[in-house]
Amino acid sequence: MSMKILTIFGTRPEAIKLFPLIHALEADPRFVSKVCVSAQHRAMLDQVLAIAGIEPDHDLDLMRPDQSLNALTAALLTGLGRVMDAERPDWVVVQGDTATAMAGALSAYYRKIPVGHVEAGLRSGNIHHPWPEEVNRKIIGSIATLHAAPTETAAQALLRENVDPQTVHVTGNTVIDALHWIVARSEVERGLVSGLADLEARFAGKRIVGMTSHRRENFGQGMRAIATAVRRIAARADVAVIFPVHLNPNVRGVMHAELAGLDNIALIEPLDYPHFARLMAISTLLLTDSGGVQEEAPALGKPVLVMRETTERPEGIEAGTARLVGTDPGRIVAETFRLLDDEAAYAAMARAHNPFGDGRAAGRIVELLAAG
């Protein structure tokens, strides 16, 4: 009898990291794959679903403007609970650290359904950075029956929290599976990444700094400080900044007020996954407060400067693929210029081994689910 797996997610990063696993489950006759999305990120989520060819069986469409975490979490618990009661899955699979993932694990726990946690064990050690993601991960970690840790460091973090060692497995990160898949597809279907052609022509001869910023803990003064740094970086004649601006008004309002209209800065709409992979590929380096970029960019040989005080992905820092720079404008500018001007410093980061996986994580997780 086939095992029913209900995979739950709601944001673009979750969709990227879960579509390789969903593809693998759908291709395996041992499983019946069901997908539920919360639409915690509506437009950005839909982009990934379309590219990956995934049609959710359930779409809760829960996000509302300026929705509080209290309201979102309550809606998630009740909505996901109804889906689980209807589907009665053998496993619930969640990914990462979002409110959707946390509520999905908690709803499954209330029904005594085992939970598989993809990208388990990431810890910054500070419950307010990243906020609220650090606590979301810890909640899921106390519930899950299967912990698919992307690295040995993540696995050890779980063991230090007294998670049963029999449930912890190092699988690699599925984001590397996804990146390999989209790069290979884009090489065949060049139209998937043609949308950046005008910017590539506009900034020909310049070194491109790709940028993302959206973390809640950086809202307010942190965002303004980041904008100040970017303005200084883009003042260099040999540099251009391409910044897909997150839809959150706490990001968009600050960045457009501070950076709009500057010659060497392109503030663009959020990119779909193929175009974001292309942005990473054409960039000299990445400035980000995102988690996923810390994993993806090193697979393309691109140094990452992380505009946060802590990271739950210390493997990149230890391997030398990423560097924490916080939100102080002076430090962001200094570290960026160091990579732009010091060939040896750049090469040391660009050539460092990517610790986040080999592109075969989804297959390993499928076998773990099959083993029950």
Short mmCIF file of C-alpha atoms in Angstrom, two decimals:
data_model
loop_
_atom_site.label_atom_id
_atom_site.label_comp_id
_atom_site.label_asym_id
_atom_site.label_seq_id
_atom_site.Cartn_x
_atom_site.Cartn_y
_atom_site.Cartn_z
CA MET A 1 0.00 0.00 0.00
CA SER A 2 1.36 3.44 -0.93
CA MET A 3 2.37 5.83 1.83
CA LYS A 4 0.63 9.22 1.74
CA ILE A 5 2.93 12.22 2.24
CA LEU A 6 1.46 15.66 2.83
CA THR A 7 4.06 18.33 2.06
CA ILE A 8 3.26 21.76 3.49
CA PHE A 9 4.86 25.10 2.63
CA GLY A 10 3.95 28.72 2.06
CA THR A 11 6.90 30.83 0.95
CA ARG A 12 9.15 31.01 -2.08
CA PRO A 13 12.25 29.66 -0.24
CA GLU A 14 10.28 26.68 1.03
CA ALA A 15 8.93 25.98 -2.45
CA ILE A 16 12.43 26.08 -3.95
CA LYS A 17 13.80 23.72 -1.34
CA LEU A 18 10.85 21.32 -1.46
CA PHE A 19 10.13 20.98 -5.18
CA PRO A 20 13.01 18.51 -5.74
CA LEU A 21 11.56 16.33 -2.97
CA ILE A 22 8.02 16.64 -4.34
CA HIS A 23 9.27 15.65 -7.80
CA ALA A 24 11.01 12.62 -6.29
CA LEU A 25 7.92 11.58 -4.31
CA GLU A 26 5.65 11.95 -7.35
CA ALA A 27 7.96 9.73 -9.40
CA ASP A 28 8.10 6.99 -6.76
CA PRO A 29 5.24 4.42 -6.73
CA ARG A 30 5.79 3.81 -3.03
CA PHE A 31 4.15 7.17 -2.28
CA VAL A 32 1.01 9.19 -2.80
CA SER A 33 2.14 12.81 -2.77
CA LYS A 34 -0.19 15.57 -1.62
CA VAL A 35 0.76 19.25 -1.48
CA CYS A 36 -0.74 21.99 0.67
CA VAL A 37 0.36 25.63 0.39
CA SER A 38 -0.52 28.39 2.82
CA ALA A 39 0.49 31.15 0.38
CA GLN A 40 2.38 32.96 3.13
CA HIS A 41 4.12 34.57 0.11
CA ARG A 42 1.50 34.62 -2.65
CA ALA A 43 3.12 36.04 -5.79
CA MET A 44 6.63 34.78 -5.11
CA LEU A 45 5.34 31.34 -4.21
CA ASP A 46 3.28 31.09 -7.39
CA GLN A 47 6.36 31.80 -9.52
CA VAL A 48 8.13 28.74 -8.16
CA LEU A 49 5.06 26.52 -8.40
CA ALA A 50 4.69 27.40 -12.08
CA ILE A 51 8.34 26.82 -12.96
CA ALA A 52 8.51 23.54 -11.03
CA GLY A 53 5.19 22.32 -12.46
CA ILE A 54 3.57 21.78 -9.07
CA GLU A 55 -0.20 22.12 -8.66
CA PRO A 56 -1.15 22.15 -4.96
CA ASP A 57 -3.96 19.91 -3.82
CA HIS A 58 -4.85 22.49 -1.17
CA ASP A 59 -4.27 26.26 -1.28
CA LEU A 60 -5.19 28.10 1.91
CA ASP A 61 -4.35 31.57 0.52
CA LEU A 62 -3.97 32.93 4.04
CA MET A 63 -1.78 36.02 3.71
CA ARG A 64 -3.36 39.41 4.33
CA PRO A 65 -1.81 42.90 4.29
CA ASP A 66 -0.03 43.78 7.56
CA GLN A 67 -1.13 40.49 9.08
CA SER A 68 0.23 39.92 12.58
CA LEU A 69 2.11 36.76 13.46
CA ASN A 70 -0.65 35.95 15.97
CA ALA A 71 -3.35 36.13 13.30
CA LEU A 72 -1.28 34.23 10.73
CA THR A 73 -0.39 31.45 13.16
CA ALA A 74 -4.00 31.01 14.28
CA ALA A 75 -5.20 30.83 10.67
CA LEU A 76 -2.45 28.35 9.82
CA LEU A 77 -3.27 26.03 12.72
CA THR A 78 -6.96 25.87 11.88
CA GLY A 79 -6.53 25.75 8.10
CA LEU A 80 -3.81 23.12 8.10
CA GLY A 81 -5.73 21.12 10.66
CA ARG A 82 -8.71 20.89 8.31
CA VAL A 83 -6.46 19.69 5.50
CA MET A 84 -4.89 17.01 7.67
CA ASP A 85 -8.28 15.82 8.86
CA ALA A 86 -9.37 15.49 5.23
CA GLU A 87 -6.21 13.84 3.89
CA ARG A 88 -5.20 11.71 6.91
CA PRO A 89 -1.57 11.46 5.73
CA ASP A 90 0.99 8.96 6.95
CA TRP A 91 3.60 11.72 7.14
CA VAL A 92 3.62 15.51 7.15
CA VAL A 93 6.74 17.10 5.66
CA VAL A 94 7.75 20.69 6.40
CA GLN A 95 10.85 22.67 5.56
CA GLY A 96 12.92 25.21 7.39
CA ASP A 97 11.69 27.81 9.81
CA THR A 98 8.60 29.67 8.64
CA ALA A 99 5.33 30.16 10.48
CA THR A 100 3.80 27.72 7.98
CA ALA A 101 6.38 25.06 8.82
CA MET A 102 5.99 25.53 12.56
CA ALA A 103 2.18 25.47 12.41
CA GLY A 104 2.26 22.47 10.10
CA ALA A 105 4.40 20.52 12.56
CA LEU A 106 2.22 21.54 15.50
CA SER A 107 -1.00 20.64 13.69
CA ALA A 108 0.46 17.24 12.82
CA TYR A 109 1.55 16.72 16.43
CA TYR A 110 -1.98 17.42 17.65
CA ARG A 111 -3.10 14.54 15.40
CA LYS A 112 -0.16 12.24 16.22
CA ILE A 113 1.01 12.31 12.60
CA PRO A 114 4.78 11.89 12.25
CA VAL A 115 6.64 14.94 10.94
CA GLY A 116 9.61 15.01 8.60
CA HIS A 117 11.65 18.20 8.89
CA VAL A 118 13.70 19.14 5.83
CA GLU A 119 16.69 21.40 6.64
CA ALA A 120 16.58 20.49 10.32
CA GLY A 121 19.03 21.60 12.97
CA LEU A 122 19.99 25.10 11.89
CA ARG A 123 20.65 27.23 14.96
CA SER A 124 21.98 30.73 15.50
CA GLY A 125 21.85 30.41 19.29
CA ASN A 126 19.85 33.63 19.63
CA ILE A 127 16.05 33.41 19.76
CA HIS A 128 15.74 36.96 18.43
CA HIS A 129 18.10 36.54 15.42
CA PRO A 130 16.64 35.46 13.09
CA TRP A 131 13.24 36.34 14.50
CA PRO A 132 10.90 34.49 14.73
CA GLU A 133 12.59 31.79 12.66
CA GLU A 134 14.98 30.58 15.35
CA VAL A 135 12.14 29.64 17.69
CA ASN A 136 10.09 28.18 14.84
CA ARG A 137 12.94 25.78 14.10
CA LYS A 138 13.31 24.81 17.75
CA ILE A 139 9.59 24.07 18.01
CA ILE A 140 9.70 21.88 14.91
CA GLY A 141 12.83 20.18 16.23
CA SER A 142 11.02 19.14 19.39
CA ILE A 143 8.17 17.61 17.37
CA ALA A 144 9.70 15.98 14.28
CA THR A 145 10.16 12.24 13.94
CA LEU A 146 12.60 12.57 11.03
CA HIS A 147 15.25 15.28 11.01
CA ALA A 148 16.88 15.73 7.59
CA ALA A 149 19.90 17.79 8.60
CA PRO A 150 21.69 19.50 5.71
CA THR A 151 25.13 19.29 7.32
CA GLU A 152 26.99 17.56 10.12
CA THR A 153 27.00 20.86 12.04
CA ALA A 154 23.19 20.94 11.93
CA ALA A 155 23.02 17.31 13.02
CA GLN A 156 25.28 18.00 15.99
CA ALA A 157 23.08 20.94 17.02
CA LEU A 158 20.12 18.57 17.24
CA LEU A 159 22.06 16.01 19.22
CA ARG A 160 23.08 18.70 21.73
CA GLU A 161 19.35 19.30 22.25
CA ASN A 162 18.92 15.61 23.11
CA VAL A 163 17.10 14.71 19.91
CA ASP A 164 17.09 10.93 19.42
CA PRO A 165 20.18 10.14 17.31
CA GLN A 166 18.23 7.47 15.42
CA THR A 167 16.02 10.19 13.96
CA VAL A 168 18.80 12.53 12.80
CA HIS A 169 20.27 12.06 9.30
CA VAL A 170 22.70 14.19 7.30
CA THR A 171 21.21 14.47 3.81
CA GLY A 172 22.66 17.65 2.30
CA ASN A 173 20.46 20.61 1.47
CA THR A 174 17.77 20.28 -1.17
CA VAL A 175 18.45 23.86 -2.28
CA ILE A 176 21.52 22.55 -4.11
CA ASP A 177 19.32 19.96 -5.86
CA ALA A 178 17.01 22.80 -6.93
CA LEU A 179 19.85 25.01 -8.13
CA HIS A 180 21.36 22.24 -10.25
CA TRP A 181 17.92 21.55 -11.74
CA ILE A 182 17.19 25.15 -12.68
CA VAL A 183 20.67 25.86 -14.06
CA ALA A 184 20.46 22.79 -16.28
CA ARG A 185 16.97 23.72 -17.47
CA SER A 186 17.97 27.34 -18.15
CA GLU A 187 20.81 26.18 -20.37
CA VAL A 188 18.25 24.45 -22.58
CA GLU A 189 15.46 27.03 -22.29
CA ARG A 190 17.34 30.34 -22.55
CA GLY A 191 14.10 32.28 -22.48
CA LEU A 192 13.73 31.41 -18.81
CA VAL A 193 16.47 33.94 -17.95
CA SER A 194 16.16 36.49 -20.74
CA GLY A 195 14.48 39.04 -18.50
CA LEU A 196 17.81 40.33 -17.17
CA ALA A 197 19.28 40.97 -20.62
CA ASP A 198 18.60 44.72 -20.56
CA LEU A 199 20.26 45.15 -17.18
CA GLU A 200 23.21 43.04 -18.25
CA ALA A 201 23.65 45.34 -21.26
CA ARG A 202 23.17 48.49 -19.15
CA PHE A 203 25.85 47.42 -16.68
CA ALA A 204 28.26 45.85 -19.18
CA GLY A 205 31.84 46.33 -17.99
CA LYS A 206 30.85 46.85 -14.36
CA ARG A 207 31.14 44.38 -11.52
CA ILE A 208 27.68 43.48 -10.36
CA VAL A 209 26.79 43.21 -6.70
CA GLY A 210 23.62 41.15 -6.33
CA MET A 211 21.56 42.01 -3.28
CA THR A 212 18.63 40.81 -1.20
CA SER A 213 17.30 42.11 2.11
CA HIS A 214 14.11 41.28 3.94
CA ARG A 215 14.78 40.00 7.48
CA ARG A 216 12.36 41.19 10.15
CA GLU A 217 15.14 41.90 12.63
CA ASN A 218 16.57 44.44 10.16
CA PHE A 219 13.32 46.40 9.76
CA GLY A 220 13.68 50.06 10.64
CA GLN A 221 17.17 51.28 11.44
CA GLY A 222 18.81 48.16 10.04
CA MET A 223 17.22 48.70 6.63
CA ARG A 224 18.24 52.34 6.61
CA ALA A 225 21.81 51.40 7.50
CA ILE A 226 21.91 48.81 4.71
CA ALA A 227 20.60 51.40 2.25
CA THR A 228 23.35 53.81 3.31
CA ALA A 229 25.99 51.16 2.64
CA VAL A 230 24.57 50.30 -0.76
CA ARG A 231 24.52 53.95 -1.77
CA ARG A 232 28.23 54.22 -0.92
CA ILE A 233 29.09 51.02 -2.76
CA ALA A 234 27.22 52.09 -5.89
CA ALA A 235 29.12 55.39 -5.93
CA ARG A 236 32.05 53.48 -7.39
CA ALA A 237 32.20 53.84 -11.16
CA ASP A 238 33.13 50.18 -11.65
CA VAL A 239 30.22 48.75 -9.64
CA ALA A 240 26.51 48.22 -10.24
CA VAL A 241 24.01 46.93 -7.71
CA ILE A 242 21.03 44.85 -8.81
CA PHE A 243 18.49 44.63 -6.01
CA PRO A 244 15.22 42.67 -6.38
CA VAL A 245 13.23 44.49 -3.70
CA HIS A 246 11.08 42.37 -1.42
CA LEU A 247 7.36 43.13 -1.48
CA ASN A 248 7.19 43.81 2.26
CA PRO A 249 6.50 47.54 2.74
CA ASN A 250 9.02 47.64 5.59
CA VAL A 251 11.68 46.88 2.97
CA ARG A 252 10.23 48.55 -0.08
CA GLY A 253 9.46 51.89 1.53
CA VAL A 254 12.97 52.38 2.88
CA MET A 255 14.85 51.17 -0.16
CA HIS A 256 12.89 53.17 -2.70
CA ALA A 257 13.16 56.30 -0.57
CA GLU A 258 16.91 55.91 -0.15
CA LEU A 259 18.09 54.36 -3.42
CA ALA A 260 15.63 55.07 -6.24
CA GLY A 261 17.00 56.97 -9.21
CA LEU A 262 20.71 56.32 -8.61
CA ASP A 263 22.57 55.51 -11.81
CA ASN A 264 24.42 52.41 -10.64
CA ILE A 265 21.53 50.84 -8.72
CA ALA A 266 18.70 48.88 -10.27
CA LEU A 267 15.76 48.42 -7.91
CA ILE A 268 13.71 45.74 -9.61
CA GLU A 269 10.69 43.62 -8.82
CA PRO A 270 11.26 40.26 -7.10
CA LEU A 271 12.71 37.74 -9.52
CA ASP A 272 11.41 34.30 -10.28
CA TYR A 273 13.74 31.45 -9.45
CA PRO A 274 15.49 31.09 -12.85
CA HIS A 275 16.20 34.81 -13.01
CA PHE A 276 17.48 34.88 -9.44
CA ALA A 277 19.83 32.02 -10.25
CA ARG A 278 20.97 34.06 -13.25
CA LEU A 279 21.51 37.12 -11.04
CA MET A 280 23.75 35.08 -8.76
CA ALA A 281 25.65 33.76 -11.76
CA ILE A 282 26.41 37.21 -13.20
CA SER A 283 27.24 38.79 -9.84
CA THR A 284 30.76 39.25 -8.56
CA LEU A 285 29.50 38.89 -4.99
CA LEU A 286 26.23 38.82 -3.05
CA LEU A 287 25.05 41.10 -0.25
CA THR A 288 22.20 39.48 1.64
CA ASP A 289 20.41 38.91 4.91
CA SER A 290 18.73 35.82 3.43
CA GLY A 291 19.43 32.29 4.54
CA GLY A 292 19.08 30.55 1.18
CA VAL A 293 21.57 32.77 -0.63
CA GLN A 294 24.22 31.71 1.88
CA GLU A 295 23.76 28.16 0.59
CA GLU A 296 23.16 28.77 -3.11
CA ALA A 297 25.77 31.36 -4.05
CA PRO A 298 28.77 29.23 -2.99
CA ALA A 299 27.58 26.51 -5.38
CA LEU A 300 28.23 29.07 -8.14
CA GLY A 301 31.55 30.25 -6.68
CA LYS A 302 30.19 33.59 -5.43
CA PRO A 303 31.27 35.10 -2.08
CA VAL A 304 28.47 36.10 0.28
CA LEU A 305 28.50 38.98 2.74
CA VAL A 306 25.74 38.38 5.30
CA MET A 307 24.14 41.55 6.63
CA ARG A 308 23.15 40.06 9.97
CA GLU A 309 24.72 39.80 13.41
CA THR A 310 24.29 36.02 13.59
CA THR A 311 23.60 33.18 11.21
CA GLU A 312 22.02 29.78 11.66
CA ARG A 313 24.29 28.60 8.84
CA PRO A 314 27.73 28.75 10.48
CA GLU A 315 29.06 26.16 8.05
CA GLY A 316 29.45 28.83 5.39
CA ILE A 317 31.35 31.09 7.77
CA GLU A 318 33.61 28.22 8.83
CA ALA A 319 34.20 27.10 5.24
CA GLY A 320 34.98 30.65 4.15
CA THR A 321 32.19 30.96 1.57
CA ALA A 322 30.36 33.61 3.63
CA ARG A 323 31.26 36.39 6.07
CA LEU A 324 29.08 38.07 8.69
CA VAL A 325 29.17 41.85 8.30
CA GLY A 326 26.14 43.00 10.29
CA THR A 327 24.30 46.17 9.31
CA ASP A 328 26.94 48.78 10.11
CA PRO A 329 27.40 50.74 6.86
CA GLY A 330 31.13 51.18 7.35
CA ARG A 331 31.74 47.49 7.74
CA ILE A 332 29.50 46.48 4.83
CA VAL A 333 31.32 48.93 2.56
CA ALA A 334 34.78 47.93 3.78
CA GLU A 335 34.17 44.20 3.32
CA THR A 336 32.63 44.74 -0.11
CA PHE A 337 35.55 46.88 -1.26
CA ARG A 338 38.01 44.32 0.10
CA LEU A 339 36.52 41.65 -2.13
CA LEU A 340 36.39 43.99 -5.10
CA ASP A 341 39.99 45.20 -4.69
CA ASP A 342 41.90 42.25 -3.19
CA GLU A 343 42.15 39.38 -5.67
CA ALA A 344 43.54 36.96 -3.09
CA ALA A 345 40.74 37.68 -0.62
CA TYR A 346 38.15 37.22 -3.34
CA ALA A 347 39.68 33.96 -4.58
CA ALA A 348 39.81 32.54 -1.06
CA MET A 349 36.03 32.90 -0.72
CA ALA A 350 35.10 32.06 -4.31
CA ARG A 351 37.09 28.82 -4.31
CA ALA A 352 36.14 27.61 -0.85
CA HIS A 353 34.29 24.30 -0.69
CA ASN A 354 30.51 24.63 -0.49
CA PRO A 355 29.49 22.73 2.66
CA PHE A 356 25.77 22.56 1.87
CA GLY A 357 25.44 19.53 -0.35
CA ASP A 358 26.01 17.62 -3.58
CA GLY A 359 22.59 17.89 -5.26
CA ARG A 360 21.28 14.48 -4.15
CA ALA A 361 19.53 15.36 -0.91
CA ALA A 362 15.97 14.72 -2.13
CA GLY A 363 16.72 11.10 -2.99
CA ARG A 364 18.16 10.50 0.45
CA ILE A 365 15.10 11.98 2.15
CA VAL A 366 12.75 9.84 0.05
CA GLU A 367 14.54 6.70 1.22
CA LEU A 368 14.32 7.82 4.84
CA LEU A 369 10.58 8.37 4.49
CA ALA A 370 10.18 4.99 2.85
CA ALA A 371 12.00 3.36 5.76
CA GLY A 372 9.43 4.94 8.06
#
